[in-house]
Short mmCIF file of C-alpha atoms and ligand atoms in Angstrom, two decimals:
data_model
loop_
_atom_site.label_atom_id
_atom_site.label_comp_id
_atom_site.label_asym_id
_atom_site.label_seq_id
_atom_site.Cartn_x
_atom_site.Cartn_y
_atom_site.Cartn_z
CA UNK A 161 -55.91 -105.61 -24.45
CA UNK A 162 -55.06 -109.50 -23.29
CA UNK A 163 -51.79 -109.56 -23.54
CA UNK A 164 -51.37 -112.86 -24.03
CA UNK A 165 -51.44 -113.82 -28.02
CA UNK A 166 -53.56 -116.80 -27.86
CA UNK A 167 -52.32 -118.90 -30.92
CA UNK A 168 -52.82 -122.34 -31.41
CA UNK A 169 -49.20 -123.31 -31.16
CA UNK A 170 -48.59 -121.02 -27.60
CA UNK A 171 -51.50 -123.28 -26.52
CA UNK A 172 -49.84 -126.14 -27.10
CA UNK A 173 -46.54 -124.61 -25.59
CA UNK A 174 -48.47 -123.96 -22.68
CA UNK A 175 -49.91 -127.43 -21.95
CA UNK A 176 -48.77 -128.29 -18.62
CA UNK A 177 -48.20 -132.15 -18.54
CA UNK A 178 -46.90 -134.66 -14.96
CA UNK A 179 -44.19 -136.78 -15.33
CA UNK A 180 -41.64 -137.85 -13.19
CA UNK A 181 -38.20 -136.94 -12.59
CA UNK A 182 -35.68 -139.40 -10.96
CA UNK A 183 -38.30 -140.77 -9.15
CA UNK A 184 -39.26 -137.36 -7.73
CA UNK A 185 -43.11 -136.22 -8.19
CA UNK A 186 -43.49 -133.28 -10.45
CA UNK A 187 -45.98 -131.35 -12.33
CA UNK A 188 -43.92 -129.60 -14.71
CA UNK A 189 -43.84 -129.48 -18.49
CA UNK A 190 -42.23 -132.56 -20.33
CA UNK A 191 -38.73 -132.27 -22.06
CA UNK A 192 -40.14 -131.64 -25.63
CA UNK A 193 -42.63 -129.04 -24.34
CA UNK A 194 -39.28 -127.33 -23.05
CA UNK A 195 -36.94 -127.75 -25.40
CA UNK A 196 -40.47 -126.27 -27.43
CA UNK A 197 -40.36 -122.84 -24.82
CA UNK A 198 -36.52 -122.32 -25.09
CA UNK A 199 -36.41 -122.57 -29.14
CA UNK A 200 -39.96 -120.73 -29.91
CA UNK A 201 -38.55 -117.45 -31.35
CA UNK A 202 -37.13 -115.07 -28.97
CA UNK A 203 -39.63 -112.35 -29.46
CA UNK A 204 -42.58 -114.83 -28.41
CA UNK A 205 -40.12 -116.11 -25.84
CA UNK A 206 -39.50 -112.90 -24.15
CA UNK A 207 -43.24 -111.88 -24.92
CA UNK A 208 -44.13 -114.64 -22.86
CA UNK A 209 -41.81 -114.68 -19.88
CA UNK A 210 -42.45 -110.93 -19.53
CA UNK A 211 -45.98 -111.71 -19.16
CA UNK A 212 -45.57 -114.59 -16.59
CA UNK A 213 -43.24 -112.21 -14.42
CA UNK A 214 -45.83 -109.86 -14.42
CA UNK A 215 -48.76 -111.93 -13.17
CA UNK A 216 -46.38 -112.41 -10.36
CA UNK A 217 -44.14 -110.10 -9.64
CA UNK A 218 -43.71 -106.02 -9.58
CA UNK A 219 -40.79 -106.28 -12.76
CA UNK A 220 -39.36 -103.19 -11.63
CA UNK A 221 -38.25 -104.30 -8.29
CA UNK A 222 -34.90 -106.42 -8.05
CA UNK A 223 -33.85 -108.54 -4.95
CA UNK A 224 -30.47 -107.62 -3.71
CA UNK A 225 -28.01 -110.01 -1.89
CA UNK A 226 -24.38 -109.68 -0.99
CA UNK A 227 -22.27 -112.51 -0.54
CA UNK A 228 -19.43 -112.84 2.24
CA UNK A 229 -16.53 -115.71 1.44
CA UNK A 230 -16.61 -116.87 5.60
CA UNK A 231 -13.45 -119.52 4.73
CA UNK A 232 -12.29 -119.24 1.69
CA UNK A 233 -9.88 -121.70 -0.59
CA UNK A 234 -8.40 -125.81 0.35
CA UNK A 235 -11.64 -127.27 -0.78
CA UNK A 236 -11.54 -130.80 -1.07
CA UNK A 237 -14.20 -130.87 -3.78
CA UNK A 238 -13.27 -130.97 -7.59
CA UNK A 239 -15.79 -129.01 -8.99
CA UNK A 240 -14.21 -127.79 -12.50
CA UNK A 241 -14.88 -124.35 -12.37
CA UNK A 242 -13.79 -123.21 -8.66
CA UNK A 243 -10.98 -120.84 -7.81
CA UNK A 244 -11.86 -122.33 -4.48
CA UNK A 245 -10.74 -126.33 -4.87
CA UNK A 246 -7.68 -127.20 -3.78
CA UNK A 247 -7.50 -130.01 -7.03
CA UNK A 248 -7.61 -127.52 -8.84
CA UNK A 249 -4.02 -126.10 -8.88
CA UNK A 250 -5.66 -122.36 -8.32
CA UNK A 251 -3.19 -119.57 -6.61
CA UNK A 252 -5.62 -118.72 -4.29
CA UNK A 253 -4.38 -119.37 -0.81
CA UNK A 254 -6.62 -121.00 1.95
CA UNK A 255 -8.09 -119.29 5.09
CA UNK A 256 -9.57 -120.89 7.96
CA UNK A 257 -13.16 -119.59 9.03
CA UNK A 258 -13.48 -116.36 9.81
CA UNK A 259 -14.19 -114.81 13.77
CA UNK A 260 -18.05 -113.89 13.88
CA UNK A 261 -17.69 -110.54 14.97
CA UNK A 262 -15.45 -109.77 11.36
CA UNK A 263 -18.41 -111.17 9.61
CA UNK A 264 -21.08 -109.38 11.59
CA UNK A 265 -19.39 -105.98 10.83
CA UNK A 266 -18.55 -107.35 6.89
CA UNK A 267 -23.01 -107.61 6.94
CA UNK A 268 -23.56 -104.58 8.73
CA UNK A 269 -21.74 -102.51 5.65
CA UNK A 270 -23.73 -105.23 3.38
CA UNK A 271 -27.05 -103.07 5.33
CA UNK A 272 -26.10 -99.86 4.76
CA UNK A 273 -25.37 -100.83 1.01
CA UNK A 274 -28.51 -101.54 1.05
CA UNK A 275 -28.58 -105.23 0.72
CA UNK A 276 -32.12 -107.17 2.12
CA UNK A 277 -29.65 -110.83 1.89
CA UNK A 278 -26.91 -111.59 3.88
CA UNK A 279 -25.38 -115.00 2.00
CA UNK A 280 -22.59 -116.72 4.01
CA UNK A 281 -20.38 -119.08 1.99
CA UNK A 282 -17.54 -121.91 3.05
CA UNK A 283 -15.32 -123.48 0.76
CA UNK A 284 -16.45 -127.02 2.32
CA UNK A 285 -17.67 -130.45 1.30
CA UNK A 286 -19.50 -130.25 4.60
CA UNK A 287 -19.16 -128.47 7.99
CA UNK A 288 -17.48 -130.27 10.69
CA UNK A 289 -19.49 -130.27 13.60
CA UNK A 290 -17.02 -128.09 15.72
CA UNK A 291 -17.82 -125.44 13.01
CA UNK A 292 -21.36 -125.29 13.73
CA UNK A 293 -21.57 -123.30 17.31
CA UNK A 294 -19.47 -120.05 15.27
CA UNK A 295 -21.99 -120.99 12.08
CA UNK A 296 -25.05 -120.51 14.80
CA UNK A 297 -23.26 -117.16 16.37
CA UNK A 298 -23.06 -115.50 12.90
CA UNK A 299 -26.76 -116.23 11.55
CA UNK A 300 -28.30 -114.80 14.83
CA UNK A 301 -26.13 -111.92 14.61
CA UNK A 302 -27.07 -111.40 10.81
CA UNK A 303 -30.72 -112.04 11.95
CA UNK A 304 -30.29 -108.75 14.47
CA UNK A 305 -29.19 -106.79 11.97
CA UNK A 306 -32.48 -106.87 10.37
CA UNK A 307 -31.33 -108.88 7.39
CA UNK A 308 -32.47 -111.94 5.83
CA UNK A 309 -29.69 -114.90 6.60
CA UNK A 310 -28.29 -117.62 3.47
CA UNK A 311 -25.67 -119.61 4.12
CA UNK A 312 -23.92 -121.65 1.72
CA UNK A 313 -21.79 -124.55 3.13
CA UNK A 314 -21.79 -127.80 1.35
CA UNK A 315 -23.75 -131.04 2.56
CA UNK A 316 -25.71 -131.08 5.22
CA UNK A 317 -26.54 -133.66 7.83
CA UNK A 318 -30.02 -133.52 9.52
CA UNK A 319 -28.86 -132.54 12.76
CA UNK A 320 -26.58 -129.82 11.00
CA UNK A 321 -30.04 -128.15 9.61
CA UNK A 322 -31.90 -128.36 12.27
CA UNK A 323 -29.30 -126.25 14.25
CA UNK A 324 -28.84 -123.53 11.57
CA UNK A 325 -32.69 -123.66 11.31
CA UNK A 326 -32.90 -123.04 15.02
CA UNK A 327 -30.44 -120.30 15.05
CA UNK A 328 -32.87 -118.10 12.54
CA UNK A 329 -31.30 -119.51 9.08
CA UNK A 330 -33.97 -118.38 6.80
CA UNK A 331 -32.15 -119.94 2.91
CA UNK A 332 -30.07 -122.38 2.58
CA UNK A 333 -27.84 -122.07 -1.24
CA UNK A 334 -26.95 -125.21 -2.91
CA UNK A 335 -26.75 -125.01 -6.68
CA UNK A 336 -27.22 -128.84 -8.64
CA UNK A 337 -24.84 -126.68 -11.55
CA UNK A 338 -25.82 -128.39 -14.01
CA UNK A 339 -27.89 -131.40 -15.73
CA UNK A 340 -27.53 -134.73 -14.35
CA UNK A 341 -26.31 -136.26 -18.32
CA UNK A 342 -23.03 -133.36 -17.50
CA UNK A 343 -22.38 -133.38 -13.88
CA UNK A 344 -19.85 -135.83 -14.19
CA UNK A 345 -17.88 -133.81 -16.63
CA UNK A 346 -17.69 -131.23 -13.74
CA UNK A 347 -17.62 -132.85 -10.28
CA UNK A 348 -16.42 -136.34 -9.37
CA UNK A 349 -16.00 -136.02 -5.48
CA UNK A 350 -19.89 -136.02 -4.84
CA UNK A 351 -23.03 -136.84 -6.86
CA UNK A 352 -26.13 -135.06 -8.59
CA UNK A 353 -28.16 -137.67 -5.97
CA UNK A 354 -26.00 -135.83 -3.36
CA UNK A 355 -27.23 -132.49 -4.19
CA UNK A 356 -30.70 -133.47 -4.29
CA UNK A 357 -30.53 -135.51 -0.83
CA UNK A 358 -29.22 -132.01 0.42
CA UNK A 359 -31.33 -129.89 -0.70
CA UNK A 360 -34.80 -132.37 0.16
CA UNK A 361 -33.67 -132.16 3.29
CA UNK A 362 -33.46 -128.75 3.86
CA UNK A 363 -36.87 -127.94 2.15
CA UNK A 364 -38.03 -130.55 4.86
CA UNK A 365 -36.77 -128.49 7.61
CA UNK A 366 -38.90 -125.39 7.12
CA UNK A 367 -35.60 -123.61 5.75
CA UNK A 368 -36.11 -121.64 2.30
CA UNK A 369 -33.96 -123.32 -0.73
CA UNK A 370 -32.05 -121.53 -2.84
CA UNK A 371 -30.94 -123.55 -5.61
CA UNK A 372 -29.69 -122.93 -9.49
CA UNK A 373 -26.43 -123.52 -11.22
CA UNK A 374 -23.77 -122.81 -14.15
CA UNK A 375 -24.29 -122.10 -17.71
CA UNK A 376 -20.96 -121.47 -20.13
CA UNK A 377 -19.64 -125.00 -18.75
CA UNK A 378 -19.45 -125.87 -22.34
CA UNK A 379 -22.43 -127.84 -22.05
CA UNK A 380 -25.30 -128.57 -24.38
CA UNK A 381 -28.49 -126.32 -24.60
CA UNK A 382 -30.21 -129.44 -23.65
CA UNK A 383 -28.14 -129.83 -20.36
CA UNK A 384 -29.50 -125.84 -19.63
CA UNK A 385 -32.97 -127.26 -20.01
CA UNK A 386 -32.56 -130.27 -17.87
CA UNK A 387 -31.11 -128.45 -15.10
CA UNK A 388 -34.10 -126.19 -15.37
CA UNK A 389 -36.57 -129.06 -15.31
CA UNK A 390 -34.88 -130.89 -12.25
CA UNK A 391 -35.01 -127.43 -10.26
CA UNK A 392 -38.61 -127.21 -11.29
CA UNK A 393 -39.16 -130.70 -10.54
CA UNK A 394 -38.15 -130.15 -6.60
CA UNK A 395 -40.81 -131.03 -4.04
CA UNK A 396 -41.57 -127.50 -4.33
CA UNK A 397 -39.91 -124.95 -6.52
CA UNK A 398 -36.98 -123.13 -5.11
CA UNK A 399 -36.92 -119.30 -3.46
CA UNK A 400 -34.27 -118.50 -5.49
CA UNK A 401 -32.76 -119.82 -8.24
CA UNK A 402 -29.19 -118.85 -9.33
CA UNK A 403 -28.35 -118.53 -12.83
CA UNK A 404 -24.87 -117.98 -12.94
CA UNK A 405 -22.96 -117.87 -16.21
CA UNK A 406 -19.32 -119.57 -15.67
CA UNK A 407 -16.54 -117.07 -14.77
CA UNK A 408 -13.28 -118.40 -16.11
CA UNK A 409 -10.50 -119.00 -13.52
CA UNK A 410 -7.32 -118.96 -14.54
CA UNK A 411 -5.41 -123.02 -14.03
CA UNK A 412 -8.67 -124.50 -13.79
CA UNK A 413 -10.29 -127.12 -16.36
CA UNK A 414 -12.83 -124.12 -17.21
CA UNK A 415 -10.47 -121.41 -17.93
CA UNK A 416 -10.26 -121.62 -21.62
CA UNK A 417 -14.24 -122.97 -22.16
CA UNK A 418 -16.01 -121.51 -25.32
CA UNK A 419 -18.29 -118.46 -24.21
CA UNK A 420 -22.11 -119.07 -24.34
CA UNK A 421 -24.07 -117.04 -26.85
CA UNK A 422 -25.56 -113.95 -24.63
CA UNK A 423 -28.74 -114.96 -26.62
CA UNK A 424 -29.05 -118.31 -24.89
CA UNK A 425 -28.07 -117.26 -21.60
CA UNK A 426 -31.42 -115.04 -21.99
CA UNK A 427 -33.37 -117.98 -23.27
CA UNK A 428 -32.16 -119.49 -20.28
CA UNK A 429 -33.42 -116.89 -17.68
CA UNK A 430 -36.41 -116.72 -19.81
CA UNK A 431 -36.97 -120.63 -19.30
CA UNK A 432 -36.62 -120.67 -15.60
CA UNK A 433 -38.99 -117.21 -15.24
CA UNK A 434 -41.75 -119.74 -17.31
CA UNK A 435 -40.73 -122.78 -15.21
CA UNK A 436 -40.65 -121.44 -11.46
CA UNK A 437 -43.31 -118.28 -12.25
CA UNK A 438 -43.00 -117.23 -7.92
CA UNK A 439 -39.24 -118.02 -7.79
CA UNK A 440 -36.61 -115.47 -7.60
CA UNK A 441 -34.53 -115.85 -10.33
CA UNK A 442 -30.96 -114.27 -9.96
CA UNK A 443 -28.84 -113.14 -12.52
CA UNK A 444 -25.93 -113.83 -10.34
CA UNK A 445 -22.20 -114.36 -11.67
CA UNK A 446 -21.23 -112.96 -14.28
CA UNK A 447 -22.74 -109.83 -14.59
CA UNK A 448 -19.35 -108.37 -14.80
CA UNK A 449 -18.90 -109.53 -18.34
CA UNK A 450 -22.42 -108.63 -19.11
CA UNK A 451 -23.41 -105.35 -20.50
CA UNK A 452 -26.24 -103.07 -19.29
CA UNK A 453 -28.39 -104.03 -22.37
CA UNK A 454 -27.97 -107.49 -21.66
CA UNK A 455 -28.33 -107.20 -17.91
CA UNK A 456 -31.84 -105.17 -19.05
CA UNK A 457 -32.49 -108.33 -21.41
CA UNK A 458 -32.21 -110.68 -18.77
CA UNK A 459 -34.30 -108.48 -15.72
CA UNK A 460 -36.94 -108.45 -19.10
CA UNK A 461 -37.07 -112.21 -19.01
CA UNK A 462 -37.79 -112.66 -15.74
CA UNK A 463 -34.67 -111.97 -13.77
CA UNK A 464 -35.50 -110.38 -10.75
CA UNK A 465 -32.49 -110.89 -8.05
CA UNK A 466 -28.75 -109.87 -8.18
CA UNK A 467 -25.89 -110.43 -6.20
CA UNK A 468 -24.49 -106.93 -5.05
CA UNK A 469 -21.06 -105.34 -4.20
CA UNK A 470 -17.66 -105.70 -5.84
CA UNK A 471 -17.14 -108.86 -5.08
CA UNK A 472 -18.96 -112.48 -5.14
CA UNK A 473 -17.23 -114.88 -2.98
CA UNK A 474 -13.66 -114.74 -4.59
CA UNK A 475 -14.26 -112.78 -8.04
CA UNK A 476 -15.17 -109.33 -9.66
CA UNK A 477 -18.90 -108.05 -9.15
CA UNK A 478 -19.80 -104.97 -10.89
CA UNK A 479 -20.18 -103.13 -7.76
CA UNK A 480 -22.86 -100.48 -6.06
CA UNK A 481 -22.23 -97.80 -7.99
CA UNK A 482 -22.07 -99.24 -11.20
CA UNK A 483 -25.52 -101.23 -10.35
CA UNK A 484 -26.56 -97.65 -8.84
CA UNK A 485 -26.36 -96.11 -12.17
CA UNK A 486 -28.06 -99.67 -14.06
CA UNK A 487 -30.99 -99.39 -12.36
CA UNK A 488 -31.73 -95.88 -12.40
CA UNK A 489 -31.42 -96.00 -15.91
CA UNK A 490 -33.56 -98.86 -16.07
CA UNK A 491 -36.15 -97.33 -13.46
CA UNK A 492 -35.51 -100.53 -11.14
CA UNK A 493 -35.81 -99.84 -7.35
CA UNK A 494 -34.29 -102.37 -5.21
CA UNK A 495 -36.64 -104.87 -2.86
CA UNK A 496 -37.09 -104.25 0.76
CA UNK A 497 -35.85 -106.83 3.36
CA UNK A 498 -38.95 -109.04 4.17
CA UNK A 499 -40.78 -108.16 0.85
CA UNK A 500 -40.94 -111.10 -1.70
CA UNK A 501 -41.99 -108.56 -4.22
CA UNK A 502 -44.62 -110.73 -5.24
CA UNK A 503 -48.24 -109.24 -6.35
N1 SAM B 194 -18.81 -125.05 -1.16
C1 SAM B 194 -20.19 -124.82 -1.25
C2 SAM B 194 -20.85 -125.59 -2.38
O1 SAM B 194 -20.19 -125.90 -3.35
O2 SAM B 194 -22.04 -125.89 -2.25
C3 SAM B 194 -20.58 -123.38 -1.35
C4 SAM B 194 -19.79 -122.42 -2.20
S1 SAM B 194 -19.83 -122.65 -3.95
C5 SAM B 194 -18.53 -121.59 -4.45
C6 SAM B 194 -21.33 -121.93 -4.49
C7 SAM B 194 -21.67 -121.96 -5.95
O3 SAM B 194 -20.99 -120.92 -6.64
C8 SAM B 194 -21.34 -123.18 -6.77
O4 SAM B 194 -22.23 -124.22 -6.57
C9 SAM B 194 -21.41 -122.65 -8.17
O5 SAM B 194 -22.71 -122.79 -8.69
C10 SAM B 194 -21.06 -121.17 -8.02
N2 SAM B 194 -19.73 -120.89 -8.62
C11 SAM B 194 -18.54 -121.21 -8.10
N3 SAM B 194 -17.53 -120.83 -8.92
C12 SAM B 194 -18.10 -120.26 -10.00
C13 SAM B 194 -17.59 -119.68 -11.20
N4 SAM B 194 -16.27 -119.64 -11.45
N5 SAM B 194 -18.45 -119.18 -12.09
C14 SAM B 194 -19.78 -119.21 -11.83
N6 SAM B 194 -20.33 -119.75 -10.72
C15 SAM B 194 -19.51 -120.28 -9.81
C1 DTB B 195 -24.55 -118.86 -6.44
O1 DTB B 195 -25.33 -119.50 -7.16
N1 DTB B 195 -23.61 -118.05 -6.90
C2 DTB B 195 -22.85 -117.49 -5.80
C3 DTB B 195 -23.58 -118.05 -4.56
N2 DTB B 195 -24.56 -118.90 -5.12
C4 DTB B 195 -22.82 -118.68 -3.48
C5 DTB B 195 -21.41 -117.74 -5.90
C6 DTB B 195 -20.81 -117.27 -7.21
C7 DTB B 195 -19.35 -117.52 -7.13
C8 DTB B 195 -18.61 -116.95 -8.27
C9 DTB B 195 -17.18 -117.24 -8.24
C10 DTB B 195 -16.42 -116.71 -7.07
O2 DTB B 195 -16.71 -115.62 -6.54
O3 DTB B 195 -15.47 -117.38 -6.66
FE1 SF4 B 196 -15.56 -126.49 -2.94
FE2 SF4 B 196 -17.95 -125.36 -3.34
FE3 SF4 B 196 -15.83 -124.70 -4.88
FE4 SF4 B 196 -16.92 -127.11 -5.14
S1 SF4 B 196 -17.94 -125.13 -5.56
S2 SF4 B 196 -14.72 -126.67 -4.99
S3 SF4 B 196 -17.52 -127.53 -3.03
S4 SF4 B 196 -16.07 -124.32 -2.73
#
């Protein structure tokens, strides 16, 4: 049976059109022709991001990565919904960067969790430079553990890239949060060009992006789908793309935000599966709030990476055994280190 139902009107959802994007080139649908995928009705939206995963990726397998906080809190940045900015008048005290041995034994626990992603993150606008010898030290020690290496540190400089590149840094995380129209809403302190110039840069240097952002910001639904098409409309589509949906801080502009509809946060997922069909798409904060039949919803519609253990980088995960018991109900078996899980 053809499991695609060829009607007229999925035809016409399916036209792929090229337009341009900021000035960046990109073959990816138009706005209308997205705005058309999100709001088709779910059933035909789920039918047909179930179908794309499929054509590319084993949907029973799930990418897990655990995330490690290496200096945590005093961020200069404003971003609206961090624990971690220091504008932000959030009780969370600051450390300074942790020793790389600490780390290296922090991963090698991450390992026999069974993670196959090691994701390092700094509570930085940028590295300074006499940051990046200890940043070098803990991705080749990562790399000997036999894990893949993320690291997640703010804006980059060339030289900066080329040095984490060299040490074995195989992703690179920086998330554009949200579309270009809201990003001021959010953060002041740098721009959506910013994000962009960072992450060009390190697609240039052979390094894998991993790139995604915030829903529940209280933005529109058309903000979701711009931030979608702007990730899709990347020199090349991202590794990874984070969906995270916004976990409310206490004291932070965020904290009292009106929850998004579980329904669109699917429709979301759904969206990026149909917009980046060989990305990883991870259903990454969040998940705490989320119940298993949602969780199942969103692994349905194309979800196919989490972030593991009890915590993220400073709030609740829903932890191994909790995730144990998810996917063995769901029949999901966890993707080797070094497997894409791609057909
Ligand atoms: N400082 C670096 C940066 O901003 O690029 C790296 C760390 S930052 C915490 C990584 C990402 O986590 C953010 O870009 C954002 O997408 C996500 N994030 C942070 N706080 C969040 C929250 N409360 N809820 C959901 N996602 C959040
Ligand atoms: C991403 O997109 N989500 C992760 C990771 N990349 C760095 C971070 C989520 C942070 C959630 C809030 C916290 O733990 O402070
Ligand atoms: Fe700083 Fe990153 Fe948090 Fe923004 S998201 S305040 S840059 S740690």
């Amino acid at each position: 049976m053809d499991l695609v139902n060829e009607t007229t009107e999925e035809q016409a959802i399916d036209q792929i059109t090229v337009y341009k994007v900021s000035g960046r080139r990109a073959d990816v649908v138009s706005r209308e022709e997205a705005d058309a995928i999100y709001n088709q009705p779910f059933m035909d939206l789920l039918f047909k991001a179930h179908t794309v995963h499929r054509e590319n990726f084993d949907p029973n397998q799930v990418q897990r990565s655990k995330l490690l906080s290496i200096k945590t809190g005093g961020c200069a940045e404003d971003c609206a919904y961090c624990s971690q900015s220091a504008r932000n008048g959030s009780t969370l005290s600051a450390s300074k960067l942790m020793e790389v041995q600490a780390v290296l034994a922090e991963a090698q626990k991450a390992k026999e969790g069974g993670a196959s992603r090691y994701c390092m993150g700094a509570a930085w606008r940028s590295p300074k430079d006499r940051d990046m010898a200890v940043l070098e030290a803990m991705v080749q020690g990562v790399k000997e553990l036999g894990m893949e290496t993320c690291m997640t540190l703010g804006m980059l400089e060339d030289d900066q890239i080329h040095r984490l590149k060299d040490a074995g840094l195989d992703y690179y995380n920086h998330n554009i949060d949200t579309s270009e129209r809201y990003y001021s809403e959010i953060i002041t302190t740098r721009t959506f060009a910013d994000r962009i110039e960072t992450l060009n840069r390190v697609r240039d240097a052979g390094i894998k992006v991993c790139a995604g952002g915030i829903v529940g910001m209280g933005e529109k639904q058309m903000d979701r789908i711009d931030m979608l098409l702007t990730l899709a409309s990347l020199k090349e589509h991202p590794d990874s793309v984070p969906i995270n949906m916004l976990i409310p801080i206490e004291n932070t502009p965020m904290a009292e935000v009106e929850k998004l509809d579980p329904i669109e946060f699917v429709r979301t997922i759904a969206l990026a599966r149909i917009l980046m069909p060989k990305s990883h798409v991870r259903l990454s904060a969040g998940r705490t709030d989320m119940t298993d039949e949602l969780q199942a919803m969103c692994f349905f519609a194309g979800a196919n990476s989490i972030f593991v253990g009890d915590t993220l980088l400073t709030a609740n995960n829903p932890g191994e055994d909790k995730d144990a018991i998810l996917f063995n109900k769901l029949g999901i078996t966890p993707m080797a280190a070094g497997c894409d899980g791609k057909k």
